[in-house]
Coordinates of C-alpha atoms and ligand atoms in Angstrom, one line a residue:
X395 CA 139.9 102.9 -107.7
X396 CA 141.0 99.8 -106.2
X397 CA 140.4 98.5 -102.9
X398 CA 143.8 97.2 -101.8
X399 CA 147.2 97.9 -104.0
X400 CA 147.8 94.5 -104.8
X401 CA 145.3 94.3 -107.5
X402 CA 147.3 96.5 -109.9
X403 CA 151.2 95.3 -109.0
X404 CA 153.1 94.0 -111.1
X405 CA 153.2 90.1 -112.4
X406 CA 156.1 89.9 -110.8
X407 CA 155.3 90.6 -107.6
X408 CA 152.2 89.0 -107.9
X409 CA 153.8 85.8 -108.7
X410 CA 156.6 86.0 -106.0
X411 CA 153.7 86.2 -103.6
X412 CA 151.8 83.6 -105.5
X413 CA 155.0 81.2 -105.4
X414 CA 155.4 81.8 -101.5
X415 CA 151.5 81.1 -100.7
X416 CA 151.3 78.2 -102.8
X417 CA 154.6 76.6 -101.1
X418 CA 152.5 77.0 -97.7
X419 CA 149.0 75.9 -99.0
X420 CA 150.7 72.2 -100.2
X421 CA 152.9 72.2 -97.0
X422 CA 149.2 72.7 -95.1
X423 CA 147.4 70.2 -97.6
X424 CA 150.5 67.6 -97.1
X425 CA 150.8 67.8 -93.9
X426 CA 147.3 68.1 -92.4
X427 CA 144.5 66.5 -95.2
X428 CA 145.2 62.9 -95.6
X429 CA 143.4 62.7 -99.1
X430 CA 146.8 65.2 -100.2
X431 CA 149.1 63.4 -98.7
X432 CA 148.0 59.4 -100.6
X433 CA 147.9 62.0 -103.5
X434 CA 151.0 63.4 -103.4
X435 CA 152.3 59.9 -102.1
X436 CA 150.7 58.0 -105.1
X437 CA 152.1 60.3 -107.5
X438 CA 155.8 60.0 -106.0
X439 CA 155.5 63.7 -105.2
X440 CA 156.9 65.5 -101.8
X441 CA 155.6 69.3 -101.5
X442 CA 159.1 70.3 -101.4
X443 CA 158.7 69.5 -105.6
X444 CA 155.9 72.3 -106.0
X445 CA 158.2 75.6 -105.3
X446 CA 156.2 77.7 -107.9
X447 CA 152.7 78.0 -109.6
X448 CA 155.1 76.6 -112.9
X449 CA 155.2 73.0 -110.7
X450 CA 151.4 73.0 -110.1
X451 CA 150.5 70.6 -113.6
X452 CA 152.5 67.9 -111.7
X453 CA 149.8 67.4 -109.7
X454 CA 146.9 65.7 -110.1
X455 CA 143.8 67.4 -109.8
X456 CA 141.1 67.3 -107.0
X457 CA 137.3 66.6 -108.2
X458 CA 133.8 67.4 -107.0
X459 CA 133.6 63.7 -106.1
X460 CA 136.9 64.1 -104.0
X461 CA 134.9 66.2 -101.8
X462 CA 132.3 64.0 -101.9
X463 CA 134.4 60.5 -100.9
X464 CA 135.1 62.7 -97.7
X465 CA 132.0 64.4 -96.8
X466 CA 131.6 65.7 -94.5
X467 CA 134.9 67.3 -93.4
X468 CA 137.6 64.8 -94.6
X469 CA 139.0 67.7 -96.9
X470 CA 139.3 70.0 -93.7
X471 CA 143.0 70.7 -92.9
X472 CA 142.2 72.2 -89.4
X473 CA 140.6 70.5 -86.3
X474 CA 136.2 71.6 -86.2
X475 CA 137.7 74.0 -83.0
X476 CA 139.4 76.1 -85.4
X477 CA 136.3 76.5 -87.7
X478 CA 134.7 79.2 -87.1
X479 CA 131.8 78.7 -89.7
X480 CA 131.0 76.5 -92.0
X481 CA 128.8 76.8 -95.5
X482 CA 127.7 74.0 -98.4
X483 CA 127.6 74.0 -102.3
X484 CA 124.3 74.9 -103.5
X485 CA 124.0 71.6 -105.7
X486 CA 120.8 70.2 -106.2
X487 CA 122.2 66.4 -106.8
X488 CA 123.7 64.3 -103.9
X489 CA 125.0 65.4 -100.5
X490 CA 126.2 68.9 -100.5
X491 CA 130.1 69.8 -100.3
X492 CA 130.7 71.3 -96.6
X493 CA 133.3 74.1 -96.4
X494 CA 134.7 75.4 -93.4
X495 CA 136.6 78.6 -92.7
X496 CA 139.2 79.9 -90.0
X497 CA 138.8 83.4 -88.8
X498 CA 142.0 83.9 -91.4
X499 CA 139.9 82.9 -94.1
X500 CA 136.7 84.6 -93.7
X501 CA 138.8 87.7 -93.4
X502 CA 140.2 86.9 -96.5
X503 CA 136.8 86.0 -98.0
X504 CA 135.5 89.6 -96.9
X505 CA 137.9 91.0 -98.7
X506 CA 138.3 89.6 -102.0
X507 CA 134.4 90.5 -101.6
X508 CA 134.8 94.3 -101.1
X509 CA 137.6 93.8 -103.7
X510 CA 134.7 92.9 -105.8
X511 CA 132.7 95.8 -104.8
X512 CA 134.7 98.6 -105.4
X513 CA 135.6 97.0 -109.1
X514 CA 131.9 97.1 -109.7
X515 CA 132.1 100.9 -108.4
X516 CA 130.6 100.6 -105.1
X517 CA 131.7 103.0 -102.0
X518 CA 131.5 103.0 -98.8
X519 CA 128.8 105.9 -99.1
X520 CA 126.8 103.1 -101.0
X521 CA 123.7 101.0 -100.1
X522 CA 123.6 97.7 -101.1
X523 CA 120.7 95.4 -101.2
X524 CA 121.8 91.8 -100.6
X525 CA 119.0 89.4 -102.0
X526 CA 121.4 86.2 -102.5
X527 CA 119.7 83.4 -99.8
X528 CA 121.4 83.7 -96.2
X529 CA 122.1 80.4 -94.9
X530 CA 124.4 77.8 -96.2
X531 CA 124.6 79.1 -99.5
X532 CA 127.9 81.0 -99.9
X533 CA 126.0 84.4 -101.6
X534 CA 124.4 85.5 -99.1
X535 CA 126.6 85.9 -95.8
X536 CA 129.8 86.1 -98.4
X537 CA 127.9 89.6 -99.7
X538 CA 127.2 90.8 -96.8
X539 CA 130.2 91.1 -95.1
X540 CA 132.3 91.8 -98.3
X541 CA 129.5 95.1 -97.8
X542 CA 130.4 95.5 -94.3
X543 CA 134.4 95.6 -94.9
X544 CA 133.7 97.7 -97.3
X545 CA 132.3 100.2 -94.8
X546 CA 129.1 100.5 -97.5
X547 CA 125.4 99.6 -95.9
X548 CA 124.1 96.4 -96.2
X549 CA 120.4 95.3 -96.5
X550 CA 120.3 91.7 -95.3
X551 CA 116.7 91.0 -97.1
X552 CA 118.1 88.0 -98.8
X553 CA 116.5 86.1 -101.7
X554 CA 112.7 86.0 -102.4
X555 CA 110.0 88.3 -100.8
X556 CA 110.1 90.2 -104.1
X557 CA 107.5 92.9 -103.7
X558 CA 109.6 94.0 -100.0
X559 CA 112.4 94.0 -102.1
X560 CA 110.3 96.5 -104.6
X561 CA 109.4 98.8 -101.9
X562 CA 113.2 98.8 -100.0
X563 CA 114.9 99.5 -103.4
X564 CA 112.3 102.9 -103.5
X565 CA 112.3 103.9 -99.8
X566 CA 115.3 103.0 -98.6
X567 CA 117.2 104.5 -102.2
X568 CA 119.5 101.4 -102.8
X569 CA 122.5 102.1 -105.1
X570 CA 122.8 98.6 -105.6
X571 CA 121.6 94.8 -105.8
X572 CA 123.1 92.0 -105.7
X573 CA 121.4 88.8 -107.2
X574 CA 120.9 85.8 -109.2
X575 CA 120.5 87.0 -112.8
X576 CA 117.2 85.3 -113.4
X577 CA 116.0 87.1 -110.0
X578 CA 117.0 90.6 -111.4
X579 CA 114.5 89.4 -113.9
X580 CA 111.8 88.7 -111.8
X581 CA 112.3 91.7 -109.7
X582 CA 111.6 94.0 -113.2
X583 CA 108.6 91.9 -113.5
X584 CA 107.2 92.0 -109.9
X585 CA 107.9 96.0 -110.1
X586 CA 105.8 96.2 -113.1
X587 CA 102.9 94.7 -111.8
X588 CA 103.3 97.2 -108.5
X589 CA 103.4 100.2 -111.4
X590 CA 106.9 100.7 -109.9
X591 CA 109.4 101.9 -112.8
X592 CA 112.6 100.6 -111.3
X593 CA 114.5 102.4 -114.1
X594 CA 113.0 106.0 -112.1
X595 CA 115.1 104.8 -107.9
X596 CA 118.4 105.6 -107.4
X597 CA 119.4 102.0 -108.6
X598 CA 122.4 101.9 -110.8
X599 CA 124.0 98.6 -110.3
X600 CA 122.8 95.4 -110.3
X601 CA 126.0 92.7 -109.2
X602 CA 124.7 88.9 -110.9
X603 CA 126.4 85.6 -110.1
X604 CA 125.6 82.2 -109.0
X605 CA 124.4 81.4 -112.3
X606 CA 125.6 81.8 -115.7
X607 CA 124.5 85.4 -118.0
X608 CA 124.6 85.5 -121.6
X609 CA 125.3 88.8 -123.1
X610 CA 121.7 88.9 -124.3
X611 CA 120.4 88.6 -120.9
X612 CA 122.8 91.1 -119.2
X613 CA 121.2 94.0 -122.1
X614 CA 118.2 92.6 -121.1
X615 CA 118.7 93.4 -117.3
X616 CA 120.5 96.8 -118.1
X617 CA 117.8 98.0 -120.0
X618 CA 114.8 97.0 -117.6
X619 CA 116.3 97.9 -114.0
X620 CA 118.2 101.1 -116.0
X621 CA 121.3 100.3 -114.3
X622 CA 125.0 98.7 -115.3
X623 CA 125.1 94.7 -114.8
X624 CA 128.3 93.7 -113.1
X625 CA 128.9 89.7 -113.1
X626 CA 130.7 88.4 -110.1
X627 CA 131.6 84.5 -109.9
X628 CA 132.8 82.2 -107.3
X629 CA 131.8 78.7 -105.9
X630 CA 131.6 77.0 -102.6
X631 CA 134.6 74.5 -102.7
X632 CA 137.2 77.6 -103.0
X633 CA 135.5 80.7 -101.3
X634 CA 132.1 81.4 -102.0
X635 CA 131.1 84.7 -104.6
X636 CA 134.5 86.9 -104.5
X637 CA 136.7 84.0 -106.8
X638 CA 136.5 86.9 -109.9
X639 CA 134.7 89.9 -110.9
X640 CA 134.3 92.2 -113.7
X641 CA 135.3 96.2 -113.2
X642 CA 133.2 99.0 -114.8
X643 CA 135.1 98.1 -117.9
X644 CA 132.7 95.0 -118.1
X645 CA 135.5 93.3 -120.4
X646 CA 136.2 90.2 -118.2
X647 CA 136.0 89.0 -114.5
X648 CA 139.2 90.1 -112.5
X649 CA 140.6 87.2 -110.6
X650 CA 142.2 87.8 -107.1
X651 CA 145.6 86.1 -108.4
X652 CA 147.0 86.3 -105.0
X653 CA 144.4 84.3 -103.3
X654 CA 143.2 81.9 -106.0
X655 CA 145.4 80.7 -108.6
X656 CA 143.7 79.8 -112.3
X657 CA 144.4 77.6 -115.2
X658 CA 142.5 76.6 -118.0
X659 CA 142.4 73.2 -119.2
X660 CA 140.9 71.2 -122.0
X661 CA 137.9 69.0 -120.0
X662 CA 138.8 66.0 -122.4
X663 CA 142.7 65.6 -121.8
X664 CA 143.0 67.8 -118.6
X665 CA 146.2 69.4 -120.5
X666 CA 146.4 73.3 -120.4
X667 CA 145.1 75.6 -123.3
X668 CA 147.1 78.5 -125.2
X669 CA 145.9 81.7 -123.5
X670 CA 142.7 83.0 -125.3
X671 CA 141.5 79.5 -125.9
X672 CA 138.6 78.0 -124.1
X673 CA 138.2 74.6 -121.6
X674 CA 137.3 74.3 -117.8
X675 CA 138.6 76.7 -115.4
X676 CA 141.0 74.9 -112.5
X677 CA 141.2 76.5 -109.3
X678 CA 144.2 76.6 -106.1
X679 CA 143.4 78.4 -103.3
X680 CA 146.4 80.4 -102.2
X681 CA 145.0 82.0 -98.7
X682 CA 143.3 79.7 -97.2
X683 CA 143.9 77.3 -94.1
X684 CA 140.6 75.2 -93.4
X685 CA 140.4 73.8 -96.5
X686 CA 143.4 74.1 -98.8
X687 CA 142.3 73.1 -102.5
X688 CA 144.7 72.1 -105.0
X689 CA 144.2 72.1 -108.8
X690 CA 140.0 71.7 -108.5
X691 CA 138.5 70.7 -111.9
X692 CA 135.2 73.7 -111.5
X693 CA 133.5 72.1 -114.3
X694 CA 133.2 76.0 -115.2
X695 CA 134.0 76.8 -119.2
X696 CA 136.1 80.0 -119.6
X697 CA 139.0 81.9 -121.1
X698 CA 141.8 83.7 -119.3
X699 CA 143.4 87.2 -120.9
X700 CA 146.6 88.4 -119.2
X701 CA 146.2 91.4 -120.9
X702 CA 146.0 95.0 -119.7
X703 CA 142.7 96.3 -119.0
X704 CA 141.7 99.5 -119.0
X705 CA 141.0 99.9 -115.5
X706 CA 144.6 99.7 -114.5
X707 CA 144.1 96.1 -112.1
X708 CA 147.2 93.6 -113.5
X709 CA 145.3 90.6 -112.0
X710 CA 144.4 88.2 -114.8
X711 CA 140.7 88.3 -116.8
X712 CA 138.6 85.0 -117.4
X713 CA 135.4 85.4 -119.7
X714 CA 131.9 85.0 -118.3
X715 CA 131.1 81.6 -117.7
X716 CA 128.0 80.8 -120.1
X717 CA 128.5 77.0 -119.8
X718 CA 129.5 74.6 -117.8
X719 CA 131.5 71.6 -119.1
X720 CA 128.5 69.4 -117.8
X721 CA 125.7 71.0 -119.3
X722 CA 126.5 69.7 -122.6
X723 CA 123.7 68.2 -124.0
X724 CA 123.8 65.5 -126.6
X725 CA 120.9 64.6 -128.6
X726 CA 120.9 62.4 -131.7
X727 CA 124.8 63.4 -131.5
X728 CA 124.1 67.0 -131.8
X729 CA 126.1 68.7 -128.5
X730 CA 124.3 72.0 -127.4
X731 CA 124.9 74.4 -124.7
X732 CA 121.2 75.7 -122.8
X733 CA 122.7 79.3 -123.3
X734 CA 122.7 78.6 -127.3
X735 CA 118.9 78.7 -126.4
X736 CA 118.9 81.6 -124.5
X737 CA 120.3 83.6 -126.8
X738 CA 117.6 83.0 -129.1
X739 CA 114.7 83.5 -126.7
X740 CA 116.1 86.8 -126.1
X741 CA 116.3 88.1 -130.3
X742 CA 112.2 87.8 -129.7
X743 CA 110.5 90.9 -128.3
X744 CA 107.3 88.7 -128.5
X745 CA 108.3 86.3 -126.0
X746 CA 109.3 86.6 -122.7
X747 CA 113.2 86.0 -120.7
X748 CA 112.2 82.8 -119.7
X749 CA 112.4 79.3 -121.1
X750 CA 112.9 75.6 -120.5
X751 CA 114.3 72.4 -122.1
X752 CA 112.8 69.3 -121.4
X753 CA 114.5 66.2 -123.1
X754 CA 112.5 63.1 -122.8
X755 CA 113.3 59.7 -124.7
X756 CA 110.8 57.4 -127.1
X757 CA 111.9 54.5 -128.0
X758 CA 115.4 54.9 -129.0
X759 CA 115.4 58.2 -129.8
X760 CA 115.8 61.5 -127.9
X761 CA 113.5 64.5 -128.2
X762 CA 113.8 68.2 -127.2
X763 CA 111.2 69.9 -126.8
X764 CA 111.4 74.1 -126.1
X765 CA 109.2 76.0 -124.0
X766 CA 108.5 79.9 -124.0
X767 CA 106.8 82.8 -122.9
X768 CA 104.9 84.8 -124.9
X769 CA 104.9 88.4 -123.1
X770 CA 101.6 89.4 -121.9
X771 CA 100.6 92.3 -124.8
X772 CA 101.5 89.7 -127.2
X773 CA 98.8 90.5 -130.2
X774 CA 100.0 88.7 -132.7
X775 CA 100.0 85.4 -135.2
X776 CA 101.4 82.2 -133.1
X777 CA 101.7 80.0 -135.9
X778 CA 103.8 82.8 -137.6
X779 CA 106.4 83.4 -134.4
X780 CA 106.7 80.1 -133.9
X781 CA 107.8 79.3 -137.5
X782 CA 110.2 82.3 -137.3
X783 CA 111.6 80.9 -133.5
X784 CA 112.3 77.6 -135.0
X785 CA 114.0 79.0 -137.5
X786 CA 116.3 80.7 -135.7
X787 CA 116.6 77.5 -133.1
X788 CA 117.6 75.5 -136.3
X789 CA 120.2 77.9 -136.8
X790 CA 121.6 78.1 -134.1
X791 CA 121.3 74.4 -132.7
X792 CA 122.3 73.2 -136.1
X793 CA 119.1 71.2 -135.7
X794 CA 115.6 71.6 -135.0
X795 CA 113.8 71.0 -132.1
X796 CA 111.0 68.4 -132.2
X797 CA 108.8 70.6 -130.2
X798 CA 108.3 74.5 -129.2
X799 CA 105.5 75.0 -126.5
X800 CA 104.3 79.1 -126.9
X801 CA 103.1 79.4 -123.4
X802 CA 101.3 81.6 -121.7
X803 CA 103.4 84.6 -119.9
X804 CA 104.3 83.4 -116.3
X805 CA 103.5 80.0 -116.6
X806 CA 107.2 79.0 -116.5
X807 CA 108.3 78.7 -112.6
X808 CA 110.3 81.6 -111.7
X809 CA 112.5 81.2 -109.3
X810 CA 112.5 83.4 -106.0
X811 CA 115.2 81.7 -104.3
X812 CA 118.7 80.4 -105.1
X813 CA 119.5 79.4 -109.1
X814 CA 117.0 78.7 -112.1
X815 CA 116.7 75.4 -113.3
X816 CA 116.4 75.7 -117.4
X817 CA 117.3 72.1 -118.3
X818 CA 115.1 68.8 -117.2
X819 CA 116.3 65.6 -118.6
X820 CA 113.7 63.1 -118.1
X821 CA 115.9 60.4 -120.6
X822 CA 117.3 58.4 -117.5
X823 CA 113.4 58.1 -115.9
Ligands
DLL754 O1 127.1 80.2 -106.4 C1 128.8 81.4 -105.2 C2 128.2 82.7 -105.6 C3 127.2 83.3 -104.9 C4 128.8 83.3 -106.8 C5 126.8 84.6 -105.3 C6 128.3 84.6 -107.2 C7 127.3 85.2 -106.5 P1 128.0 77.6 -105.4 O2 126.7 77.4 -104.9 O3 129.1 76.7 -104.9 O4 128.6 79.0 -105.2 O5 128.0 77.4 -107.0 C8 129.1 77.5 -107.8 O6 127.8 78.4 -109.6 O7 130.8 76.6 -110.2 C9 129.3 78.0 -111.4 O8 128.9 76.9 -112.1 C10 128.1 78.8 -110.9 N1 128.4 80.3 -110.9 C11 128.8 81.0 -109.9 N2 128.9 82.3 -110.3 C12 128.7 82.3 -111.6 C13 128.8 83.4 -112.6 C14 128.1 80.2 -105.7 N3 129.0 84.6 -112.3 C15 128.8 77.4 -109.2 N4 128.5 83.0 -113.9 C16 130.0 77.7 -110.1 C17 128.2 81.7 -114.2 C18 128.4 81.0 -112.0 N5 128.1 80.7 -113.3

């Protein structure tokens, strides 16, 4: 089941229509976003020079600090009249990035949403409980109305209020969720403390984004809400949640090839990987006229597969992001991704999903220091799991940390609202 035909055509119509949108979206960039046109100028570059997707590496590419050298609206390509709503990027650093959107492009927005939906097996005879945040944050409203074009039923609860959530999901028989990852987390453990077996509702689907899910985690959720775990991905600066998603195959996030346009890079050079090969995923929006982006560095670490998948959509497959090119963290000269950690914290059934890294500096040298959970029947020797979780940090860091905190269950901070904060790097303070 797809929702509209042009996820499964072939590559080459997909990339005459890719060809034809891209020649508009640089004519609109050109002609209406000054930052473009110095680009374009600087690099002796007239958008009559980008006829296909094959022309995009000639240009440069367009950065997170772009946007933020022309907050608030410098990047807009339409006057504020022709907005017709505007959302921000959900950073916790600096000023925000402020999108806008046309009529045209939330229309396109809702429907590489319900795209998404009905690859993650949702109907129109479906309920869907929304708990991203409403308000400027892209996950919530962008849900919602991919639900609503969909023809499914929405539940606008949005993010926190966890034991309402608990009750809706029984009495009003939700088929599905949609949340951050470490929410769907939360949610099992809120529902255990109400006696509420989530695994015994009608739930079956739980659709994660906003913030990266490691394998591990993903069984994790399957097995304690009893339902599949579909990841969808997207960010701010290009639409909101919709960019990708995986199908019931769960082998890869689908891009909407027509609307968004994807290469891989390596984050050091900028120069394009082989297919298959890993480096930050670079975005062009194809459909969209408020705020036309051009080759924009995500800072998101991926693969891309044009292969065929099994569920018959042609459109191109990037891997779940697990990292992002700037949460590399360098310690003594060791380079470590947080979801190397994670992995580990979720081999233990004695300790609990949750965990935080805290990097401090004495002196000249920088420590690490791991905290976890220990789940609340936890019975046994400390001294022996923690010798046994170090062991298995060493492993997989490649070097050990200086400390591991065995805390107490729930004494990390959970988060209720918006994205989990796992890493706190005190070294600059
Ligand atoms: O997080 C949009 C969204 C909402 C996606 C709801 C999915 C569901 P931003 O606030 O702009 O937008 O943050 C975008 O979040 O560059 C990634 O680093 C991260 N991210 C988003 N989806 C995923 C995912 C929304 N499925 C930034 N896996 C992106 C890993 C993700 N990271």
């Amino acid at each position: 089941m797809v929702f509209d035909s042009t996820e499964a055509a072939p590559r080459e119509e997909l990339r005459e229509v890719q060809d034809g949108r891209l020649r508009e979206t640089v004519r609109n960039a050109y002609e209406n976003v000054e930052f473009y046109r110095e680009t374009f100028d600087e690099a002796g570059l007239s958008p009559a020079d980008i006829e296909s997707v094959e022309d995009l590496s000639k240009l440069p590419f367009t950065t997170k600090e772009d946007f933020r050298d022309h907050y608030p609206t410098g990047m807009f390509a339409v006057d504020m009249d022709d907005v017709i709503r505007v959302h921000a990027s959900s950073g916790t650093t600096g000023k925000p990035k402020i999108v806008g959107y046309t009529r045209e492009d939330l229309d396109v927005w809702n429907k590489a949403v319900a795209r998404c939906l009905v690859a993650a097996g949702v109907g129109p005879d479906d309920v869907v409980q929304n708990a991203y945040g409403y308000g400027l944050f892209t996950g919530g409203l962008g849900l919602h109305q991919g639900v609503e074009e969909l023809g499914a039923t929405v539940i606008p609860i949005g993010g926190g209020n966890t034991q309402r959530q608990v009750e809706l999901l029984s009495d009003l028989g939700s088929d599905v969720i949609a949340c951050t990852p470490s929410y769907a987390l939360y949610l099992a453990e809120v529902a255990d403390d109400m006696g509420v077996d989530i695994r015994d509702l009608p739930l079956r689907t739980v659709i994660f984004g906003a913030e990266p899910c490691t394998e591990p985690m993903r069984n994790e959720i399957e097995a304690r809400l009893g339902v599949t775990g579909i990841d969808i991905y997207g960010l701010s600066e290009i639409v909101g949640p919709g960019v990708s998603v995986e199908c019931e195959a769960q082998d890869g996030l689908h891009i909407w090839e027509d609307y968004f346009y994807p290469e891989v890079v390596d984050p050091n050079t900028g120069d394009p990987v082989e297919e298959g090969e890993e480096g930050e995923l670079v975005l062009t929006t194809l459909a969209k006229d408020a705020l036309p982006v051009l080759r924009y560095r995500t800072g998101d670490l991926t693969t891309l597969d044009y292969g065929t998948c099994e569920c018959g959509r042609t459109c191109v497959r990037m891997d779940n992001i697990t990292g992002r090119s700037d949460d590399l963290i360098i310690v003594r000269g060791v380079n470590f991704y947080p979801s190397e950690v994670e992995s580990v914290v979720l081999e233990f059934d004695e300790i609990a999903p949750h965990y935080r890294i805290d990097l401090r500096r004495e002196g000249n040298l920088d420590r690490v220091e791991i905290t976890v959970e220990l789940v609340e029947e936890f019975g046994g020797s400390l001294s022996d799991l923690e010798g046994r979780i170090q062991k298995r940090l060493s492993n997989v860091l490649s070097f050990t940390p200086d400390e591991l905190n065995l805390v107490e269950y729930g004494d990390i901070a959970r988060t209720e609202v918006g994205k989990v904060q796992r890493v706190y790097d005190h070294r600059g303070q």
